[in-house]
Short mmCIF file of C-alpha atoms and ligand atoms in Angstrom, two decimals:
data_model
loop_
_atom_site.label_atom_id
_atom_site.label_comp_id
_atom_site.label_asym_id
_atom_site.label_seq_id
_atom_site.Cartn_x
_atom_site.Cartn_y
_atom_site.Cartn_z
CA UNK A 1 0.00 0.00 0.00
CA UNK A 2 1.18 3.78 -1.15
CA UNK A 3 0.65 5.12 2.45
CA UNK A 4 3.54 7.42 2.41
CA UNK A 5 2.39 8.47 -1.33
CA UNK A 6 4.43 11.52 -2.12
CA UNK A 7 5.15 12.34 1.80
CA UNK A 8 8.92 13.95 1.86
CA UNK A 9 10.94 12.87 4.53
CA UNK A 10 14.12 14.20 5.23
CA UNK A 11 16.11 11.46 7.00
CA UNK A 12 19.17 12.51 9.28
CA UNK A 13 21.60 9.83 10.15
CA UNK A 14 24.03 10.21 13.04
CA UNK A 15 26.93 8.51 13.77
CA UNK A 16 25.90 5.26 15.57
CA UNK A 17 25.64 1.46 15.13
CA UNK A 18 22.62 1.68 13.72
CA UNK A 19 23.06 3.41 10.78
CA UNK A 20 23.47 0.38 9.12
CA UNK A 21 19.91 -0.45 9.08
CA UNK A 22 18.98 2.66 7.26
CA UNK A 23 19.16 1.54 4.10
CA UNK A 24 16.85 -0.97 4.64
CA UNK A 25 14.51 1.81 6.10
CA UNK A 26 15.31 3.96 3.11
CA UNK A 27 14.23 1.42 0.96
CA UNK A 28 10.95 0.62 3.07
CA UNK A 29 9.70 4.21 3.31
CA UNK A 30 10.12 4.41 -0.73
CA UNK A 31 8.82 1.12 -1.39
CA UNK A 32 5.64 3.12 0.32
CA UNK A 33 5.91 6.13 -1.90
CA UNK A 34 7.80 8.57 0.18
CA UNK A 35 10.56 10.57 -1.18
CA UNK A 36 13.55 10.40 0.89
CA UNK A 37 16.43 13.27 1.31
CA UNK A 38 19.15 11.60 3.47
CA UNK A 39 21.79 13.99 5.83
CA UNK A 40 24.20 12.34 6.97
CA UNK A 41 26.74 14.19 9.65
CA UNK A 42 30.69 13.19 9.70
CA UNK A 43 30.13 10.40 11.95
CA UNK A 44 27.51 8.11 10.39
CA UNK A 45 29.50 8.14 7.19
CA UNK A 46 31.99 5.60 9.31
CA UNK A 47 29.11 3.25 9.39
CA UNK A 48 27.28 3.26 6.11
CA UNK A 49 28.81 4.59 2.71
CA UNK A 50 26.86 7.78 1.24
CA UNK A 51 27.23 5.82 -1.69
CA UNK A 52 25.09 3.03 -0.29
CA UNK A 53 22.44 5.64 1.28
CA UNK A 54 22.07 7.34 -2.27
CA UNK A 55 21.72 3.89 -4.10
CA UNK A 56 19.14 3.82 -1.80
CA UNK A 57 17.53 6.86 -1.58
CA UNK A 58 18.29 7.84 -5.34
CA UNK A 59 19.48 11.05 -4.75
CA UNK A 60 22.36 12.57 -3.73
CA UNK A 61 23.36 12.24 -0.14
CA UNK A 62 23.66 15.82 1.41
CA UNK A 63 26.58 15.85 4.29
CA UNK A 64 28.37 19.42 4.25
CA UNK A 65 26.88 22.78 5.17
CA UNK A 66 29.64 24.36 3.27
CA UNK A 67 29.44 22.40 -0.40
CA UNK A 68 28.97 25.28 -3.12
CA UNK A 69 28.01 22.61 -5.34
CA UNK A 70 25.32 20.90 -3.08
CA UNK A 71 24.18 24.58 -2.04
CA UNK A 72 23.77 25.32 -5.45
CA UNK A 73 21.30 22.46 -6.28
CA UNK A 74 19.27 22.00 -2.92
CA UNK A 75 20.89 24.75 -0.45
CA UNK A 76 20.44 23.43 3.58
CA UNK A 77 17.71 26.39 4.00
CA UNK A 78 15.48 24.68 1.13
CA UNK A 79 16.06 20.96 2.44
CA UNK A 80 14.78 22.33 5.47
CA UNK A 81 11.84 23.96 4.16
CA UNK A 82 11.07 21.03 1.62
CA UNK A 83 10.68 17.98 4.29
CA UNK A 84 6.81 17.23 5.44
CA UNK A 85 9.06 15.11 8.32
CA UNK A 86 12.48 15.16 9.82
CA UNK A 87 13.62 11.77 11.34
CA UNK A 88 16.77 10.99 13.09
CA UNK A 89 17.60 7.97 13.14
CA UNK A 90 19.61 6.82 14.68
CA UNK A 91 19.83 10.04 17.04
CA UNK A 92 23.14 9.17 19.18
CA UNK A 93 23.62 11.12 22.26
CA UNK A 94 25.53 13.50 20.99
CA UNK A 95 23.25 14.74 18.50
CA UNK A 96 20.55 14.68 21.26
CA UNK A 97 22.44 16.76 23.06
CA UNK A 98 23.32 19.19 20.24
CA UNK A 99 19.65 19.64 18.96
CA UNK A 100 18.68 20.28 22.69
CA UNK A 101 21.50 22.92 22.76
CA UNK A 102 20.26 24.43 19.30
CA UNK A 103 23.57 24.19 18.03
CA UNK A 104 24.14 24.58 14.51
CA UNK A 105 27.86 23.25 14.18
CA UNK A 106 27.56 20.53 11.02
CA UNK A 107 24.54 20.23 8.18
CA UNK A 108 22.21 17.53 10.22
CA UNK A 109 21.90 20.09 12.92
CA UNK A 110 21.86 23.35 11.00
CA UNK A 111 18.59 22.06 9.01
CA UNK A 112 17.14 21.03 12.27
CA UNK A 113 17.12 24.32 13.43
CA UNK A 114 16.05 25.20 10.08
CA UNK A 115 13.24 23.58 9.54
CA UNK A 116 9.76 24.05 10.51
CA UNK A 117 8.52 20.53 9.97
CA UNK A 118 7.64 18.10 12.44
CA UNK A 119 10.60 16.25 13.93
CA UNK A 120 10.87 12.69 14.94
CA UNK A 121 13.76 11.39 17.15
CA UNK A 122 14.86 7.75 17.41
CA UNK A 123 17.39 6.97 19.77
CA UNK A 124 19.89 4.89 19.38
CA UNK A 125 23.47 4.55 21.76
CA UNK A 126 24.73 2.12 24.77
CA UNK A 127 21.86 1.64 27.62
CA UNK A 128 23.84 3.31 30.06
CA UNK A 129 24.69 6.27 27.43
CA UNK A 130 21.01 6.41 27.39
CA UNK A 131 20.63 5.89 30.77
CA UNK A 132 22.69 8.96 31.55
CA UNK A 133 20.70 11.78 33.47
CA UNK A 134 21.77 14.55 30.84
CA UNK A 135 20.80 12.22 28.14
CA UNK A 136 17.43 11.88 29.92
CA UNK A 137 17.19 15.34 30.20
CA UNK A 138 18.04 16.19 26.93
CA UNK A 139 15.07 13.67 25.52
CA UNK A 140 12.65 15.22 28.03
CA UNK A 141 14.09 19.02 26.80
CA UNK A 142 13.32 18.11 22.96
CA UNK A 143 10.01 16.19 23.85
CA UNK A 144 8.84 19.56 25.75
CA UNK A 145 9.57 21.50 22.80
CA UNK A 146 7.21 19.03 20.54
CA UNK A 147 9.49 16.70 18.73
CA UNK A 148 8.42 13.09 19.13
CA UNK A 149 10.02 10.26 20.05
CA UNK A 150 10.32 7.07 18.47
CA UNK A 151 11.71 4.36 20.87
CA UNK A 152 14.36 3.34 21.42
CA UNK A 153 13.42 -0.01 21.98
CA UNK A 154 15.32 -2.70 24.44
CA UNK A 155 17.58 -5.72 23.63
CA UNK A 156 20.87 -6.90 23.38
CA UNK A 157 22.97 -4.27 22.17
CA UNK A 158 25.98 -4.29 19.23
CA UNK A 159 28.42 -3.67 22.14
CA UNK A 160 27.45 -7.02 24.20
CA UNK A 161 25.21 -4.81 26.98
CA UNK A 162 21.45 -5.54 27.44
CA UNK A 163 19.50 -3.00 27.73
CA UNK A 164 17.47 0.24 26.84
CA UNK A 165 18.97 2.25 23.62
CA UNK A 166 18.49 -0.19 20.59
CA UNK A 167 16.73 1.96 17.68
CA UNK A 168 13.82 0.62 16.68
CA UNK A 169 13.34 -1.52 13.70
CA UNK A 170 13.32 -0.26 10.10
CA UNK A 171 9.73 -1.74 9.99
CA UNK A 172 8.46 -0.31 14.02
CA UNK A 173 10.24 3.08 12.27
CA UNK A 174 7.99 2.95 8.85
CA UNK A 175 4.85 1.84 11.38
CA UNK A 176 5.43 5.24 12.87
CA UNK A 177 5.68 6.94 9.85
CA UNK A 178 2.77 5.50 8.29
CA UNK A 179 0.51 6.58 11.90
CA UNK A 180 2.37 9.98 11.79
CA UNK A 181 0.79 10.94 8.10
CA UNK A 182 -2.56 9.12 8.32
CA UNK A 183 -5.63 11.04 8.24
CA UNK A 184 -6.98 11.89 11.65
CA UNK A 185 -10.80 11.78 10.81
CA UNK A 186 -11.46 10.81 14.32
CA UNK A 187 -9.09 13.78 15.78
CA UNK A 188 -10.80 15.44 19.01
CA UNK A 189 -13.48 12.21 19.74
CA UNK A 190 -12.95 10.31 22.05
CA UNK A 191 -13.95 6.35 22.38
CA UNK A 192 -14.61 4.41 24.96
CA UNK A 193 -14.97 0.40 24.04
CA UNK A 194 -15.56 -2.94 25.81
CA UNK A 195 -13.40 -6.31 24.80
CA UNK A 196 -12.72 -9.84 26.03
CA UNK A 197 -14.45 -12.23 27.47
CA UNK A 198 -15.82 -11.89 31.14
CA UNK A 199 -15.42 -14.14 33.45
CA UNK A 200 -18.37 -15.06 36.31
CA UNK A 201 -16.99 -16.37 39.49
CA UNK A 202 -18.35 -20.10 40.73
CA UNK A 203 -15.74 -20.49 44.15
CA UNK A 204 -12.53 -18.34 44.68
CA UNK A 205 -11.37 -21.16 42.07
CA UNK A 206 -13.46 -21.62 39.37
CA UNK A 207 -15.52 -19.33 36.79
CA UNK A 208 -17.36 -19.31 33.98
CA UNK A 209 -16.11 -17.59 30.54
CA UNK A 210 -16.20 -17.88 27.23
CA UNK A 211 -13.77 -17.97 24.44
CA UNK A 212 -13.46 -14.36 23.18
CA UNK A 213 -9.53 -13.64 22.72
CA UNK A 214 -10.55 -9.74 22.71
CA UNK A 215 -8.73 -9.08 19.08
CA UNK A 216 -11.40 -7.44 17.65
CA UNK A 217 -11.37 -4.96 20.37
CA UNK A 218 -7.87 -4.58 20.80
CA UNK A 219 -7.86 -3.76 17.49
CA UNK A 220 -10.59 -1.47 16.99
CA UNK A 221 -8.49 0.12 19.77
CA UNK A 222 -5.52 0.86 18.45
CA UNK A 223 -7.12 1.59 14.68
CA UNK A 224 -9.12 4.03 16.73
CA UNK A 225 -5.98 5.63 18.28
CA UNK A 226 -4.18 5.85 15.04
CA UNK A 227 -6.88 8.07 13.51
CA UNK A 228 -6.74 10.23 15.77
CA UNK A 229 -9.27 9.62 18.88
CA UNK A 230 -8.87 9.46 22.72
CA UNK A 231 -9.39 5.95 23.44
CA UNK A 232 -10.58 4.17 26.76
CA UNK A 233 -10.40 0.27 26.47
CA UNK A 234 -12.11 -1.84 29.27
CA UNK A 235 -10.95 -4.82 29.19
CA UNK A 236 -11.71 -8.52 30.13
CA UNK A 237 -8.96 -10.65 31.22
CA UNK A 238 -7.12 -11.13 27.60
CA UNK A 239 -3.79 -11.91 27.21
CA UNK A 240 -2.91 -8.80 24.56
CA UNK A 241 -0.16 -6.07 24.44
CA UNK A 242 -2.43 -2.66 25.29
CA UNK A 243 -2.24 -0.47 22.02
CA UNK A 244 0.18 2.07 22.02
CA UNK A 245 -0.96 5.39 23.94
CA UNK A 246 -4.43 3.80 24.54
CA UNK A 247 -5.97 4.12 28.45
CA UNK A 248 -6.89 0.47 29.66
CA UNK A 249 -9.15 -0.47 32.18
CA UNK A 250 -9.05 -4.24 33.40
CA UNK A 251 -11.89 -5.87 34.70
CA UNK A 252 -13.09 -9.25 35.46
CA UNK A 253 -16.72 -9.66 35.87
CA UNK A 254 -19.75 -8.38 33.78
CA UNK A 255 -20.32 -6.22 36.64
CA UNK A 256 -17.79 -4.76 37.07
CA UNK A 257 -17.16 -4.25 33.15
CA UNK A 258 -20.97 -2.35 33.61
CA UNK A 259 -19.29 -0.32 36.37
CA UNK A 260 -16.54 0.79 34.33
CA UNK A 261 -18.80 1.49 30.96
CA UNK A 262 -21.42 3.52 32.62
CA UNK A 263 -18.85 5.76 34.73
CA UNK A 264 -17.12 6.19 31.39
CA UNK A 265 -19.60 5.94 28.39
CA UNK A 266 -21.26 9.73 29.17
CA UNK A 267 -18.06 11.64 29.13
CA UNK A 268 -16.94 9.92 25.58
CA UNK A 269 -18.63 10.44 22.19
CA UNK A 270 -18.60 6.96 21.02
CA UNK A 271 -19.05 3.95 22.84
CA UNK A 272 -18.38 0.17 21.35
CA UNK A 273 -19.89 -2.38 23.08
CA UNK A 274 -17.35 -5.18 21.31
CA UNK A 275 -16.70 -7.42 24.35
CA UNK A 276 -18.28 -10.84 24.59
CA UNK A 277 -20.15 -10.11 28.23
CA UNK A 278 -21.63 -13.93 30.16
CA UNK A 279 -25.18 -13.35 29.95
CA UNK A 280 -26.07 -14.90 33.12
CA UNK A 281 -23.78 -15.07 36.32
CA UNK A 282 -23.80 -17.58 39.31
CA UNK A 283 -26.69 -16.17 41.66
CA UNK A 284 -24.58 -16.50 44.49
CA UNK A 285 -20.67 -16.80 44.65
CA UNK A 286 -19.29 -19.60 47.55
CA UNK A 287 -16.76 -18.58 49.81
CA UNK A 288 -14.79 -21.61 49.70
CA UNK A 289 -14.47 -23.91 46.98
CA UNK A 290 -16.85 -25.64 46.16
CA UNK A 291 -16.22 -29.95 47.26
CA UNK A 292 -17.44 -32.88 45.22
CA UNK A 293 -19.64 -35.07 47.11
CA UNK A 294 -19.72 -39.00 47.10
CA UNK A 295 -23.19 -39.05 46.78
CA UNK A 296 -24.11 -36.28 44.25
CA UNK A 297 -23.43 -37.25 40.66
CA UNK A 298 -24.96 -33.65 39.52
CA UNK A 299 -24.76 -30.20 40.34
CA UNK A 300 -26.75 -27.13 39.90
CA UNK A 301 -25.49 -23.91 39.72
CA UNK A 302 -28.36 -21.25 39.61
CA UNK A 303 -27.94 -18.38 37.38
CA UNK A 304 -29.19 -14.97 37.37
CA UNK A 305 -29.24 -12.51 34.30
CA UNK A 306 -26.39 -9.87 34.04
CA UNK A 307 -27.06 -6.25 33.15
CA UNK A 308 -26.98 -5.63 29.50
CA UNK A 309 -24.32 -3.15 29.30
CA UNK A 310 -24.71 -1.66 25.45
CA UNK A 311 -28.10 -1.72 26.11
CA UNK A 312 -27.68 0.67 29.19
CA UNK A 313 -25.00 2.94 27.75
CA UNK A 314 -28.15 3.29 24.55
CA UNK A 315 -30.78 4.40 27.16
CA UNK A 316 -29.25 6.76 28.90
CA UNK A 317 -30.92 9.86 28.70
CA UNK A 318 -28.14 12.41 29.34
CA UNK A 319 -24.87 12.55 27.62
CA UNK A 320 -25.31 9.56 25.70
CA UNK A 321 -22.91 8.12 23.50
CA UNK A 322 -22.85 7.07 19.67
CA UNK A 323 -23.50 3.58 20.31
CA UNK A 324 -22.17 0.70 18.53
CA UNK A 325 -22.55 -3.26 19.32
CA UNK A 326 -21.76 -6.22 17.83
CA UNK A 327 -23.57 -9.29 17.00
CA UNK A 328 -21.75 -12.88 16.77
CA UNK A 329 -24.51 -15.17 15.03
CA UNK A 330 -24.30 -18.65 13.91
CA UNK A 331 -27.96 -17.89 11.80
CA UNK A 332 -29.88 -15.58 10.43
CA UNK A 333 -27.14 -12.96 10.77
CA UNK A 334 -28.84 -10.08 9.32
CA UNK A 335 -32.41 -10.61 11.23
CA UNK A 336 -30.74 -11.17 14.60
CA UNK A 337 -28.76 -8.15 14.12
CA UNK A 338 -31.41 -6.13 12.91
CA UNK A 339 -33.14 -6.72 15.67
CA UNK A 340 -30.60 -6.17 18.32
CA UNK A 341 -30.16 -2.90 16.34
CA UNK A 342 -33.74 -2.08 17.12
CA UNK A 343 -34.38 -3.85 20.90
CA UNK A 344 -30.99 -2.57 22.31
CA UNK A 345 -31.69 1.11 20.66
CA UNK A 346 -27.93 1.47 19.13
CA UNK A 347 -27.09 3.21 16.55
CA UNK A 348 -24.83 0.61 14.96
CA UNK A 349 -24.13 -3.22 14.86
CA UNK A 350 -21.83 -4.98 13.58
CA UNK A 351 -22.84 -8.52 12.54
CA UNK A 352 -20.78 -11.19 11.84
CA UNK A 353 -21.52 -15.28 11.09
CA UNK A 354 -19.21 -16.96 13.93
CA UNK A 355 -20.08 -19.93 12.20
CA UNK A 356 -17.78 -19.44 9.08
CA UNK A 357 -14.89 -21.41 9.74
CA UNK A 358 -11.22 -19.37 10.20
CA UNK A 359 -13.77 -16.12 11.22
CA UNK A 360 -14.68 -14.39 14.55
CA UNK A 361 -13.32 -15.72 17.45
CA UNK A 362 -10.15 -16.26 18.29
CA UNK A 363 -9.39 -15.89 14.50
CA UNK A 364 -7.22 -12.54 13.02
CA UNK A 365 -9.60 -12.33 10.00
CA UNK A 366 -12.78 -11.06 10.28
CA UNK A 367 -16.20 -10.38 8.13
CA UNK A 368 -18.52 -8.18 8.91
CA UNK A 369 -22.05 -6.30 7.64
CA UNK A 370 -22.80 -3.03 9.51
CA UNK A 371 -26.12 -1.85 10.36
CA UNK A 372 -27.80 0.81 11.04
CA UNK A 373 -31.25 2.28 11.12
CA UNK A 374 -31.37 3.66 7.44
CA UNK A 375 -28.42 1.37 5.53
CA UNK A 376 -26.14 -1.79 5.66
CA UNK A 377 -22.74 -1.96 4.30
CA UNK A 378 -21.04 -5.14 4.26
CA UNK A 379 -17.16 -5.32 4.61
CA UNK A 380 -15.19 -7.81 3.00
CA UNK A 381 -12.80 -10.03 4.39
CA UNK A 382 -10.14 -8.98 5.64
CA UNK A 383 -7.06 -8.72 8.56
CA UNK A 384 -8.89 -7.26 11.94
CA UNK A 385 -6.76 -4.14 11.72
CA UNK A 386 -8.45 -3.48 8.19
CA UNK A 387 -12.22 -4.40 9.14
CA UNK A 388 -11.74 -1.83 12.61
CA UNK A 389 -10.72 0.98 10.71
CA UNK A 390 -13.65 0.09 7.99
CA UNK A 391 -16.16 0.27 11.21
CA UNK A 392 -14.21 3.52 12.99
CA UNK A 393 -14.28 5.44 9.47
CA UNK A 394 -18.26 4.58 8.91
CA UNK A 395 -18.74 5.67 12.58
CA UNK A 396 -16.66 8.68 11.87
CA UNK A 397 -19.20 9.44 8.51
CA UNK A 398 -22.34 8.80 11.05
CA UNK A 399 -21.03 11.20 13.19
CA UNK A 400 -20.20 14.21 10.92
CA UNK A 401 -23.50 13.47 9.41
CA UNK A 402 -25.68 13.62 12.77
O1 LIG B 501 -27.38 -9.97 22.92
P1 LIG B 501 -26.00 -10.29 22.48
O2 LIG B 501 -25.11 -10.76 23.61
O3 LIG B 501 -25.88 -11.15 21.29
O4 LIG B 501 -25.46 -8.86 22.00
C1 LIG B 501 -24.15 -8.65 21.69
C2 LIG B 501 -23.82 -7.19 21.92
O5 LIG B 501 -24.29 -6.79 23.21
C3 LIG B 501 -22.34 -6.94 21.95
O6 LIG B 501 -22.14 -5.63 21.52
C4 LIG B 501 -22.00 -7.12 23.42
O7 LIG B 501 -20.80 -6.45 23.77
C5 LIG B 501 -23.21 -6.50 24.09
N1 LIG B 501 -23.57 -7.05 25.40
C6 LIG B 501 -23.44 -6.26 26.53
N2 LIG B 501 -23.81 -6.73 27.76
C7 LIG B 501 -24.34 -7.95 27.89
C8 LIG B 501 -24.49 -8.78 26.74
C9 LIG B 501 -24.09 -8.28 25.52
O8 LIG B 501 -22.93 -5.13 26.41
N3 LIG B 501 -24.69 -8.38 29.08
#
């Protein structure tokens, strides 16, 4: 996909380690149609050739603030001026430290003081370089002033330590890239969704759940982040990474996931009721677990209903939520949803048939038909990540249109 289509990023490579896993970047971030101006400063050229980084690139490699010819073709004022996005990477400590000074001494640092596009720092030096208070300080300085920044991840590191201070991956780098430039239809809404199972205590031992891994969620989560909105995820007990810069809320029981929805669902524009909540729960809990008996070959455990909690977040009469749910059907997709549409008062569904095999649960693929009072519009299969943002970007059209 051409998601950096025409996007000009101006990519400034310091003298680390590193740097030898920019040309793989490079050719990553063109593969997705960006242009690509490399800088290199003195230091990085001991670690990858210009010649390599303008194979690359396919353009000259810029490296001296004081090259009549290179000033004659492209001078430093109008690389500065031309980038949409600056990236460092790798940023060593040293340029860290000279940005944060807003010191001008070699090319690399003259444009960054230069330029008025956004800029994007990925670290990249020994963990207890990193580590170091005025390296800390100098992050923290160019993070005040607005730059962002990317990583640096942990690992083993090229000099044997393990650690903090390994730049991230070309790939985690073009990931950013990618969320940097995408649209932000969703910019200044906030979300608030359920996902997971929950699980209904029996004993202090023993519950009863279902088998919802809480992908679909997770991932309407983080698609939600990415274009743009304040996200709230409450969350049944799932084993899944929280997506990046989302707010998670664990909780357990249906109950409690109610709790947590209707204390959150009126200060949020959009709630998404996606998790797979136990209808019933045991009526009463024991206090110790629960012993098998020699003479009992059954047991009954007597249920009562839970609270519906997309049905509640629907009816409220103040400060209500956009309100979306989800349907998992094994028959009669469309009718069932259609009428959970209509008997839970939402203002979306998503349907899906759970009883396609390689779909819904558990699965990372996903088909779906989405509802609402006055259309359908089915959505093809396709990863999770691709079917969320299909749902966030109708729910973003429903609610420029209301
Ligand atoms: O009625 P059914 O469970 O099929 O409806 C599914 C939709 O209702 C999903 O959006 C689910 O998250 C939500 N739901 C809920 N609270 C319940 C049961 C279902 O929010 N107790």
């Amino acid at each position: 996909m051409q998601t950096l289509a025409g996007k000009k990023i101006l990519l400034g490579i310091s003298g680390g380690i590193a740097a030898y896993k920019c040309a793989e970047l490079t050719r990553r971030l063109i593969e997705r149609g960006a242009q690509v101006q490399v800088v290199m400063t003195k230091a990085a050229k001991e670690f990858i050739t210009p010649l390599t980084m303008q194979a690359v690139s396919g353009r000259p490699v810029a490296d001296s603030l004081l090259d009549p010819s290179a000033e004659a073709s492209m001078s430093h004022i109008e690389s500065a001026k031309w980038a949409d996005l600056v990236l460092l990477a790798p940023a060593t400590a040293d340029l860290i430290a000279r940005v944060a000074a807003g010191m001008g001494n070699d090319l690399l640092s003259t444009l960054i003081l230069a330029t008025d596009a956004p800029v994007a720092v990925s670290p990249a030096m020994n963990q207890q370089m990193y580590r170091n208070i005025a390296t800390q300080e100098n992050i923290q300085t160019l993070a005040r002033r607005g730059m962002m920044i990317w990583g640096p991840g942990a690992g083993e590191q090229a000099c044997g330590d393990v650690g903090p201070g390994r730049m991230l991956e070309p790939m985690e780098l073009v990931a950013h890239c990618e969320a940097f430039f995408a649209p932000k239809p969703l910019a200044g809404k906030s979300i608030v969704l359920t996902a997971g199972p929950t699980r209904e205590a029996i004993d202090p031992v023993r519950f009863i759940s279902n088998h919802s891994s809480g992908k679909m969620g997770f991932a309407l989560a983080d698609q939600a982040k990415r274009l743009g909105a304040d996200v709230t995820l409450i969350s049944g007990p799932v084993s899944l990474a929280t997506p990046a810069g989302v707010t998670r809320i664990n909780v357990e029981s249906a109950e409690q996931m109610y709790q947590a929805a209707m204390e959150h669902a009126p200060s949020h524009d959009v709630f998404i009721g996606c998790a797979a909540v136990a209808d019933y729960r045991p009526a009463n809990i024991a206090e110790q677990k629960i012993k098998k008996t020699a003479d009992n070959d059954a047991m009954t455990i007597s249920m009562v209903k839970n609270p519906d909690i997309v049905a509640s977040v629907a009816a409220l009469e103040t400060a209500r939520p956009f309100t979306v749910g989800f349907a998992a059907e094994t028959q009669n997709v469309a009718q069932y949803a259609k009428s959970k549409l209509e008997n839970k008062r939402l203002d979306m569904i998503c349907a899906n048939d759970v009883s396609v095999e390689g779909l819904g649960f558990n699965s990372n693929d996903n088909m779906i038909t989405v509802y609402w009072e006055s259309g359908e519009q089915s959505l093809t299969l396709a990863s999770k990540d691709e079917i969320a943002q299909q749902i966030l970007l109708l729910i973003s059209d429903k609610l420029s249109t209301n």
